[in-house]
PDB file of C-alpha atoms in Angstrom:
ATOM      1  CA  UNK F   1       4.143  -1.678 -18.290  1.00  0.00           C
ATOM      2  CA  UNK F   2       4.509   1.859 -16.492  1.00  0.00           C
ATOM      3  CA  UNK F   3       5.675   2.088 -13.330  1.00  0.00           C
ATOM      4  CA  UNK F   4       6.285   4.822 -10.661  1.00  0.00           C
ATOM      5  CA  UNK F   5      10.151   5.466  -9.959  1.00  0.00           C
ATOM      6  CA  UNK F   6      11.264   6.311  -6.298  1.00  0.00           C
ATOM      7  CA  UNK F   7      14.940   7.664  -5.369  1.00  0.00           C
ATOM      8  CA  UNK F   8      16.827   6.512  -4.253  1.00  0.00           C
ATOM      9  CA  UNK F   9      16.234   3.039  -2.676  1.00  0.00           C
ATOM     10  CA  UNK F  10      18.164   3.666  -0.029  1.00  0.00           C
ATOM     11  CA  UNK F  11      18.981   6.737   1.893  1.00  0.00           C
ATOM     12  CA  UNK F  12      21.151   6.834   5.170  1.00  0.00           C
ATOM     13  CA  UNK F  13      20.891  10.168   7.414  1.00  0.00           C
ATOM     14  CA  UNK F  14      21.670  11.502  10.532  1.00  0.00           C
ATOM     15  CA  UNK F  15      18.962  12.555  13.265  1.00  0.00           C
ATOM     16  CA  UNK F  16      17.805  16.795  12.620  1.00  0.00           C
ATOM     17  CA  UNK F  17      18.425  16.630   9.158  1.00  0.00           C
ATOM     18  CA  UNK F  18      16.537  17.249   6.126  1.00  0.00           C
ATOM     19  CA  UNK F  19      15.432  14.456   3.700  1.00  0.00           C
ATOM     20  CA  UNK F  20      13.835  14.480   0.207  1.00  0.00           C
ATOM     21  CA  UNK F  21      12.228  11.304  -0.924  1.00  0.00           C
ATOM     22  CA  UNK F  22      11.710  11.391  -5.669  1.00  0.00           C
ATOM     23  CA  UNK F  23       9.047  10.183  -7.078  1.00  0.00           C
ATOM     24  CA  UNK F  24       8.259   9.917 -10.469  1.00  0.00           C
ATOM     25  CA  UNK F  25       4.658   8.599 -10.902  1.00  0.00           C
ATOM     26  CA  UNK F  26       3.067   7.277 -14.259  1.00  0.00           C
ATOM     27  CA  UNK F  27       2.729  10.199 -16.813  1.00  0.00           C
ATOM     28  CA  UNK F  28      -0.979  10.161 -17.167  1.00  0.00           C
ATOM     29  CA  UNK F  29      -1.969   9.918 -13.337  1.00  0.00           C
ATOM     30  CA  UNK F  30      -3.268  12.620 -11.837  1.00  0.00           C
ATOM     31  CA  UNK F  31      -3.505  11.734  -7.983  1.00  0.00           C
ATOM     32  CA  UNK F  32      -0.613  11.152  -6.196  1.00  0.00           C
ATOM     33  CA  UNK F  33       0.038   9.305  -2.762  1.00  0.00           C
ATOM     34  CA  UNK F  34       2.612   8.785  -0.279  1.00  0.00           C
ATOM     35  CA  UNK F  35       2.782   5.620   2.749  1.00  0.00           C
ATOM     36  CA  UNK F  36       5.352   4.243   5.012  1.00  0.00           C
ATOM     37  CA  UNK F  37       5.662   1.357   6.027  1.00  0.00           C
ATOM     38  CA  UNK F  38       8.053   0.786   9.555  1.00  0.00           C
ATOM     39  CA  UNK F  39       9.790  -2.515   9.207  1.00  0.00           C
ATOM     40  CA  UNK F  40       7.678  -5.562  10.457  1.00  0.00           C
ATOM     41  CA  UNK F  41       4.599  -2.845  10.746  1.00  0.00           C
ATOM     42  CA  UNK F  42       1.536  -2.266   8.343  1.00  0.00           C
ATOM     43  CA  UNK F  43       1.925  -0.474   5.501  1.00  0.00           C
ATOM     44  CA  UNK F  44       0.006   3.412   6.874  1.00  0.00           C
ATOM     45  CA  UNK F  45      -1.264   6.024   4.328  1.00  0.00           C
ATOM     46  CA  UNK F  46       0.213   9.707   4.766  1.00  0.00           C
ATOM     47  CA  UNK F  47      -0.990  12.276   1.999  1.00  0.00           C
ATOM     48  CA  UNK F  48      -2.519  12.119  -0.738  1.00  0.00           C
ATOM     49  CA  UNK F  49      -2.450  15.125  -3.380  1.00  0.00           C
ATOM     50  CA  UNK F  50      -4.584  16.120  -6.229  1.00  0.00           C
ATOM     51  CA  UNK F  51      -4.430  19.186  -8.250  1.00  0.00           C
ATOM     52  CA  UNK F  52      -1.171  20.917  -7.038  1.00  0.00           C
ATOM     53  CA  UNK F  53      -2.778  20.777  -3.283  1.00  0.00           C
ATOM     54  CA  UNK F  54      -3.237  18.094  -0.517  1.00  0.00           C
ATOM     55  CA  UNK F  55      -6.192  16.394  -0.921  1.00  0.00           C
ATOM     56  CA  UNK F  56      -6.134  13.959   2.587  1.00  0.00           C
ATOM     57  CA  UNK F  57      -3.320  13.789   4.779  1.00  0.00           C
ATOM     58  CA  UNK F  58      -3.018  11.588   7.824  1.00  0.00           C
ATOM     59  CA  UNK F  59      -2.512  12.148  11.672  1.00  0.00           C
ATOM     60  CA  UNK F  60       1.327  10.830  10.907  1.00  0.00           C
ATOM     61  CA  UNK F  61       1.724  13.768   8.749  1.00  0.00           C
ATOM     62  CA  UNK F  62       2.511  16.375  10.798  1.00  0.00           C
ATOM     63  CA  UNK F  63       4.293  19.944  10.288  1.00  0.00           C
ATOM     64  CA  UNK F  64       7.929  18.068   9.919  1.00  0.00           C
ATOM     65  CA  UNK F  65       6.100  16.606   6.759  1.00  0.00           C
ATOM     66  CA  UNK F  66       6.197  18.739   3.274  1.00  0.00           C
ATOM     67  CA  UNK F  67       5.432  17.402  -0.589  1.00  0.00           C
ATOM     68  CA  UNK F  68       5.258  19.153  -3.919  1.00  0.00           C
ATOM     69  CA  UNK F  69       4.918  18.707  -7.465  1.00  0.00           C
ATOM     70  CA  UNK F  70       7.556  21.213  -8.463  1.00  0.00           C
ATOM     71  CA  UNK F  71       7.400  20.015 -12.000  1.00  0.00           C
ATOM     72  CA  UNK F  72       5.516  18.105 -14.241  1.00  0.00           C
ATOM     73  CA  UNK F  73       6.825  14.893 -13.300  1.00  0.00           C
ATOM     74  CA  UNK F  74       8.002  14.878 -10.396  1.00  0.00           C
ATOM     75  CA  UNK F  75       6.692  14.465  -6.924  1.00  0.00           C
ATOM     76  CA  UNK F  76       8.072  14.854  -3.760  1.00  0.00           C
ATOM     77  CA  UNK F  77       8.067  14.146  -0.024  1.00  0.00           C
ATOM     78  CA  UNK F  78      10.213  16.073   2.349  1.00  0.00           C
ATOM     79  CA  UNK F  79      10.876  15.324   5.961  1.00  0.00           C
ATOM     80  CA  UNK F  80      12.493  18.765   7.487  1.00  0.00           C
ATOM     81  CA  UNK F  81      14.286  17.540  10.788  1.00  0.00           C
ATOM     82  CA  UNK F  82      14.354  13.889  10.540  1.00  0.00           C
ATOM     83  CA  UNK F  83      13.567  11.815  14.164  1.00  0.00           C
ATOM     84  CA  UNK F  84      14.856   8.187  14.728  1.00  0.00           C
ATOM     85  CA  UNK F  85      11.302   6.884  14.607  1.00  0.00           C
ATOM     86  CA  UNK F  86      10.647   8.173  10.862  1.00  0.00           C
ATOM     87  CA  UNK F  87      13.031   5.136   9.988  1.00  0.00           C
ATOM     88  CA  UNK F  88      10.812   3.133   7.635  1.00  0.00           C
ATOM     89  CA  UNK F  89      10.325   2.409   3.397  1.00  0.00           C
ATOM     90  CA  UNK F  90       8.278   4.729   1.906  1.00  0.00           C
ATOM     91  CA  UNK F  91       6.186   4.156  -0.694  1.00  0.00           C
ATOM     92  CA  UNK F  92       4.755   6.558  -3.479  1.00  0.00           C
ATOM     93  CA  UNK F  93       1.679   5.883  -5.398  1.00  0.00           C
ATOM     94  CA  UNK F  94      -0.429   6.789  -8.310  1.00  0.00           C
ATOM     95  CA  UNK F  95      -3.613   6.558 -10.038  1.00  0.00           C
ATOM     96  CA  UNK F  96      -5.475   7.589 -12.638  1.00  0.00           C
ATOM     97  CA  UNK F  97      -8.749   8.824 -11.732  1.00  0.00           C
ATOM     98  CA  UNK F  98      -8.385   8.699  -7.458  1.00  0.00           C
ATOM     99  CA  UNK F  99     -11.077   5.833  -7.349  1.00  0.00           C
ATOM    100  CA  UNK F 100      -8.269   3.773  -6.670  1.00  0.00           C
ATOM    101  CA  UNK F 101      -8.554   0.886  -9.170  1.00  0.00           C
ATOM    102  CA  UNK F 102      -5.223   0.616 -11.100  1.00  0.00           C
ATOM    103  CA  UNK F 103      -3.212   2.256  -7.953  1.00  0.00           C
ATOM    104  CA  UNK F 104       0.338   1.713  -8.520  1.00  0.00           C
ATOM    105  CA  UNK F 105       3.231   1.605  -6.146  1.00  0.00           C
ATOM    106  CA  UNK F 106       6.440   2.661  -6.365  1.00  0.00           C
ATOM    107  CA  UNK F 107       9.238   0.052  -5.003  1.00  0.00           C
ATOM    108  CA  UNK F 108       9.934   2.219  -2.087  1.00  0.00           C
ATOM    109  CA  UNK F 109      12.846   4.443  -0.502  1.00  0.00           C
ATOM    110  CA  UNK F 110      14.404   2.936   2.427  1.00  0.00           C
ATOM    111  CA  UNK F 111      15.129   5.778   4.757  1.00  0.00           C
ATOM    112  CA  UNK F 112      17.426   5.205   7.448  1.00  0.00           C
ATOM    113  CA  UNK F 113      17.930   8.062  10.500  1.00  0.00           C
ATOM    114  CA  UNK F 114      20.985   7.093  12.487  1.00  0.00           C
TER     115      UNK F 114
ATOM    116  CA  UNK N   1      -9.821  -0.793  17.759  1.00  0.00           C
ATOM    117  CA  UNK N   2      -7.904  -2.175  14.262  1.00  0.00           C
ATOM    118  CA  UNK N   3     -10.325  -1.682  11.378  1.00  0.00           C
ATOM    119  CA  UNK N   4      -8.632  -4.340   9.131  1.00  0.00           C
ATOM    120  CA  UNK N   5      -7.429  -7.300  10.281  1.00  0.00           C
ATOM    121  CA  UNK N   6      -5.671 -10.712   9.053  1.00  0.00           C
ATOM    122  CA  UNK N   7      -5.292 -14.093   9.594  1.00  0.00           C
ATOM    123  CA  UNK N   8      -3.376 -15.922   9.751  1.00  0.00           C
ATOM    124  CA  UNK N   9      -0.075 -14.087  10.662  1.00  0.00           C
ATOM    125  CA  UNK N  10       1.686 -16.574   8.546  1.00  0.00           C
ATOM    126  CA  UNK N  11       0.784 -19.577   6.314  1.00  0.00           C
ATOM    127  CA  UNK N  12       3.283 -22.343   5.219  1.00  0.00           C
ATOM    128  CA  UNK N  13       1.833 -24.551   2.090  1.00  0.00           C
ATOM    129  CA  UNK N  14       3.059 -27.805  -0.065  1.00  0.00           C
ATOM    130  CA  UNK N  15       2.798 -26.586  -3.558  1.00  0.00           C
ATOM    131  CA  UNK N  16      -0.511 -27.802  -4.951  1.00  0.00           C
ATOM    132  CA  UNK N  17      -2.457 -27.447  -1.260  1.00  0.00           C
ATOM    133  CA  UNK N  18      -5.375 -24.960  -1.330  1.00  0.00           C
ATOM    134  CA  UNK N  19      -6.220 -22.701   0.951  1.00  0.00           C
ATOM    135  CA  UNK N  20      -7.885 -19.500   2.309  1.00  0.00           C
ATOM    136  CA  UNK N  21      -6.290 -16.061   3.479  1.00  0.00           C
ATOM    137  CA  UNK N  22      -9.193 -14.356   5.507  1.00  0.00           C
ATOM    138  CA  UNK N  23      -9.646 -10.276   6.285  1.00  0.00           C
ATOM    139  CA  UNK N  24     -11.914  -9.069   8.077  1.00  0.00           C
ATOM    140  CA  UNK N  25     -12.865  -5.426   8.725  1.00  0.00           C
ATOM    141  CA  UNK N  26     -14.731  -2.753   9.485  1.00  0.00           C
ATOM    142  CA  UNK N  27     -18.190  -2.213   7.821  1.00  0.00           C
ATOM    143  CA  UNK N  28     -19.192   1.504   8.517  1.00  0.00           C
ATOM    144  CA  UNK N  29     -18.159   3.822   5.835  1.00  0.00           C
ATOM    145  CA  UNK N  30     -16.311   0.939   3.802  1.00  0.00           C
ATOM    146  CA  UNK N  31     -15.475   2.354  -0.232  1.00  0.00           C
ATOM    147  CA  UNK N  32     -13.621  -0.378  -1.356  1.00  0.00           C
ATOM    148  CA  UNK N  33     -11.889  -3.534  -0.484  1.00  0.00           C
ATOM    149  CA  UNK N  34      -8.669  -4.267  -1.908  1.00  0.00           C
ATOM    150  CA  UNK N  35      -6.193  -6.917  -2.086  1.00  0.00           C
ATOM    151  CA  UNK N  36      -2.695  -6.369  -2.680  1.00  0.00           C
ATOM    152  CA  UNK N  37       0.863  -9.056  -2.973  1.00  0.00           C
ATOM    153  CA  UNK N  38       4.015  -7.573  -1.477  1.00  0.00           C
ATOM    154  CA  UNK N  39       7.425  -9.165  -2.421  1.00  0.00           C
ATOM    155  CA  UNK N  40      10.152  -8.506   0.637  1.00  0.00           C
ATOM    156  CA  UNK N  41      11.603  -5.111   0.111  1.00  0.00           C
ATOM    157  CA  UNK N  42       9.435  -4.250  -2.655  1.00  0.00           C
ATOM    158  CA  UNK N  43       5.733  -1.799  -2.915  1.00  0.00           C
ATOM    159  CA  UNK N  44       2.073  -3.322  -2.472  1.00  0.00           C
ATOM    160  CA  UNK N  45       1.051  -4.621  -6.441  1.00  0.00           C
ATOM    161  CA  UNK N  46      -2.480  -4.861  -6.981  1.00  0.00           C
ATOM    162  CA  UNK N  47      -4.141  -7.730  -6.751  1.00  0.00           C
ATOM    163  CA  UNK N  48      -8.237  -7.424  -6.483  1.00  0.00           C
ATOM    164  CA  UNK N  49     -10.804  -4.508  -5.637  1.00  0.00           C
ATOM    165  CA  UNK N  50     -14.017  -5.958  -4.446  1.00  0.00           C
ATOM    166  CA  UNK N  51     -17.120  -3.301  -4.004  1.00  0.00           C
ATOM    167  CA  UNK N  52     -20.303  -5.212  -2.323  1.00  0.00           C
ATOM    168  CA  UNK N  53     -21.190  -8.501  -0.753  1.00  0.00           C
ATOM    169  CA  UNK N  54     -21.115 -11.292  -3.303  1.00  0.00           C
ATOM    170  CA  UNK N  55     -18.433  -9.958  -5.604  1.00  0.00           C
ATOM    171  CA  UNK N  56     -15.974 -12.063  -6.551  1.00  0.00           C
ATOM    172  CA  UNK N  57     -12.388 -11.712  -8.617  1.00  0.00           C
ATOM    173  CA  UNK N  58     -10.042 -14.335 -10.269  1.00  0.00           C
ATOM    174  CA  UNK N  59      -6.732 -14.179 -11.943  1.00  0.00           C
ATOM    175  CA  UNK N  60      -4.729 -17.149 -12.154  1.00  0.00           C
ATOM    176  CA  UNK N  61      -4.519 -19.411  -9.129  1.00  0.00           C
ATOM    177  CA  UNK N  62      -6.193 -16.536  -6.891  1.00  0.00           C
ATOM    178  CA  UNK N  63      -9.623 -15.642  -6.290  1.00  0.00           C
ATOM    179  CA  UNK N  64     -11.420 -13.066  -4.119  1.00  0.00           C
ATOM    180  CA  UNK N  65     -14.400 -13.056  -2.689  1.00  0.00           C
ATOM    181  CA  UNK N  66     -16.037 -10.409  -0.455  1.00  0.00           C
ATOM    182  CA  UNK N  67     -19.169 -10.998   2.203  1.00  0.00           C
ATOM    183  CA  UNK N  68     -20.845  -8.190   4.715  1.00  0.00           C
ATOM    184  CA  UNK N  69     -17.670  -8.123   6.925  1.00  0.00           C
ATOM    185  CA  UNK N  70     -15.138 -10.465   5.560  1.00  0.00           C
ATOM    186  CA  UNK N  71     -12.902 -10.918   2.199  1.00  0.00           C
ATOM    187  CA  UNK N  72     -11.122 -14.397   1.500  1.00  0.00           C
ATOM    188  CA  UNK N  73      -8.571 -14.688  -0.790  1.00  0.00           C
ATOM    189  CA  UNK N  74      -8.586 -18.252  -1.760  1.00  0.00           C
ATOM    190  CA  UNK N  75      -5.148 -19.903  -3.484  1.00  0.00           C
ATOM    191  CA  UNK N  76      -5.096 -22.963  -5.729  1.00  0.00           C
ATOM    192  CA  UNK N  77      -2.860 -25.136  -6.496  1.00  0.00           C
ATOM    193  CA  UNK N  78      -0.573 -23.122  -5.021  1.00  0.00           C
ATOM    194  CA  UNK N  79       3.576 -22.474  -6.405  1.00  0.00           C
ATOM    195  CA  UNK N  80       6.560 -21.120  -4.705  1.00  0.00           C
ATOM    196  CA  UNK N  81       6.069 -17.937  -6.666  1.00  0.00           C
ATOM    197  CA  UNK N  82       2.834 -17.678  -5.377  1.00  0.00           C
ATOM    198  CA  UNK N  83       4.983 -16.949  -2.253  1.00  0.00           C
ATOM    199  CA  UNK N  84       4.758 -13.335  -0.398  1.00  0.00           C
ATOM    200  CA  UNK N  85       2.773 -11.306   2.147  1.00  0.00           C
ATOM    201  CA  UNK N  86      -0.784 -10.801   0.673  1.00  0.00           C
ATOM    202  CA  UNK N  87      -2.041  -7.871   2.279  1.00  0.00           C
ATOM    203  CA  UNK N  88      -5.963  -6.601   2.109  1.00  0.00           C
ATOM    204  CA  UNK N  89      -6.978  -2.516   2.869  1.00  0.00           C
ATOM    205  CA  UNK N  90     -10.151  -1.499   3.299  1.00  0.00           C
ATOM    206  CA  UNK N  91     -10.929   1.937   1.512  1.00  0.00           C
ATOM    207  CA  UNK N  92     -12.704   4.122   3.694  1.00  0.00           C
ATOM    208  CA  UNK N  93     -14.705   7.647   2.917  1.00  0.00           C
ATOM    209  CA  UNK N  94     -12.341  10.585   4.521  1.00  0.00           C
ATOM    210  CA  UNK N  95      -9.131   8.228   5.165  1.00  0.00           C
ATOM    211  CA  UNK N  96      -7.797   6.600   2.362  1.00  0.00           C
ATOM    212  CA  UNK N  97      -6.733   3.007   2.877  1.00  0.00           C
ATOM    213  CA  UNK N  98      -6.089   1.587   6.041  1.00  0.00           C
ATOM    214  CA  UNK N  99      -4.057  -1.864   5.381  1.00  0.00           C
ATOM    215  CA  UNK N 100      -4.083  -4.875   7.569  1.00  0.00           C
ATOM    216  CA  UNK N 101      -0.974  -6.384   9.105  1.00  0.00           C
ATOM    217  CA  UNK N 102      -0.638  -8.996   5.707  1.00  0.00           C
ATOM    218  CA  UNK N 103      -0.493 -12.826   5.763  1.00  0.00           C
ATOM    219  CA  UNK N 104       3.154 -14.005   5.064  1.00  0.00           C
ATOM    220  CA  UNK N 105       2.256 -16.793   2.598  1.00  0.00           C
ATOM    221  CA  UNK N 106       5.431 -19.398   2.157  1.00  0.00           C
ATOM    222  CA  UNK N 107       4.648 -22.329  -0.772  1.00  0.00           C
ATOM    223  CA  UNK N 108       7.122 -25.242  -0.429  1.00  0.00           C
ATOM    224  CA  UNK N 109       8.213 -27.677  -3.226  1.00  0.00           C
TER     225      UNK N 109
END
């Protein structure tokens, strides 16, 4: 069955640095999504992305917030100067038509800011 | 004001005893209403998309049903791999999902 492939599970990094979460959603998909989800919290939508451009993005996504699609598989979410409070798994999702029936997830990054 | 809400928080069962994991939300501008199982440590799998009042989804021991401001997921005959959190999202026009806080379903042998 396809799946979408996050790297790595588990990424350790200090405070002010810059992070790059992988995603590698299912070939024929064409929308794209990233969420976090802060430990013990609900899971909260960030971006979504359609077309080589953000389609919706949430209030969490702010400036320090970045993704691309710099190749064909790819897809990408970058966090420029990482905060203590961006500590959380984050999940990247797919689907094939955006109506959101058949949306896969990813199993997640764990991103730890120390 | 939450727009998607759960209960209960948590749910212990003897394998083989029924029950009923409720979500309620908000109405206005609802798209879709989705269920989803979550394994610790793991991504939301999906589960269940109900679209109006009266739907209702099966597979396996779970079904779904959906009213004007409620979905139930309903377990039967529950196992211990039935065990996770069993979250529901409600998909709204101009915000993409908003997901409740999950039920923490625990089945017992």
């Amino acid at each position: 069955e396809p799946e979408v492939t996050q790297t790595p599970s588990h990424q350790v990094t200090q405070m002010g640095q810059e992070v790059i979460l992988r995603c590698v959603p299912i070939s024929n998909h064409l929308y794209f999504y990233w969420y976090r989800q802060i430990l013990g919290q609900k899971v909260e939508f960030l971006v979504s992305f359609y077309n080589n451009e953000i389609s919706e993005k949430s209030e969490i996504f702010d400036d320090q917030f970045s993704v691309e699609r710099p190749d064909g598989s790819n897809f990408t979410l970058k966090i420029r100067s990482t905060k203590l409070e961006d500590s959380a798994m984050y999940f990247c999702a797919s689907s094939r038509d955006g109506d959101n029936y058949g949306y896969t997830f990813g199993s997640g990054t764990r991103l730890t800011v120390v | 004001e939450d727009q998607v809400t759960q209960s209960p928080e948590a749910l212990r069962l003897q394998e083989g005893e029924s029950s009923s994991l409720n979500c309620s939300y908000t109405v206005s501008g609802l798209r879709g209403l989705f269920w989803y199982r979550q394994d610790p440590g793991k991504g939301p799998e999906f589960l269940f998309t109900l679209y109006s009042a009266g739907e209702e989804k099966e597979k396996e021991r779970l079904k779904a049903t959906l009213t004007k401001k409620e979905s139930f997921l309903h377990i039967t005959a529950p196992k211990p791999e039935d065990s996770a959190t069993y979250l529901c999202a409600a998909y709204y026009y101009g915000q993409n999902f908003v997901f409740g806080p999950g039920t923490r379903l625990s089945v017992l042998p």
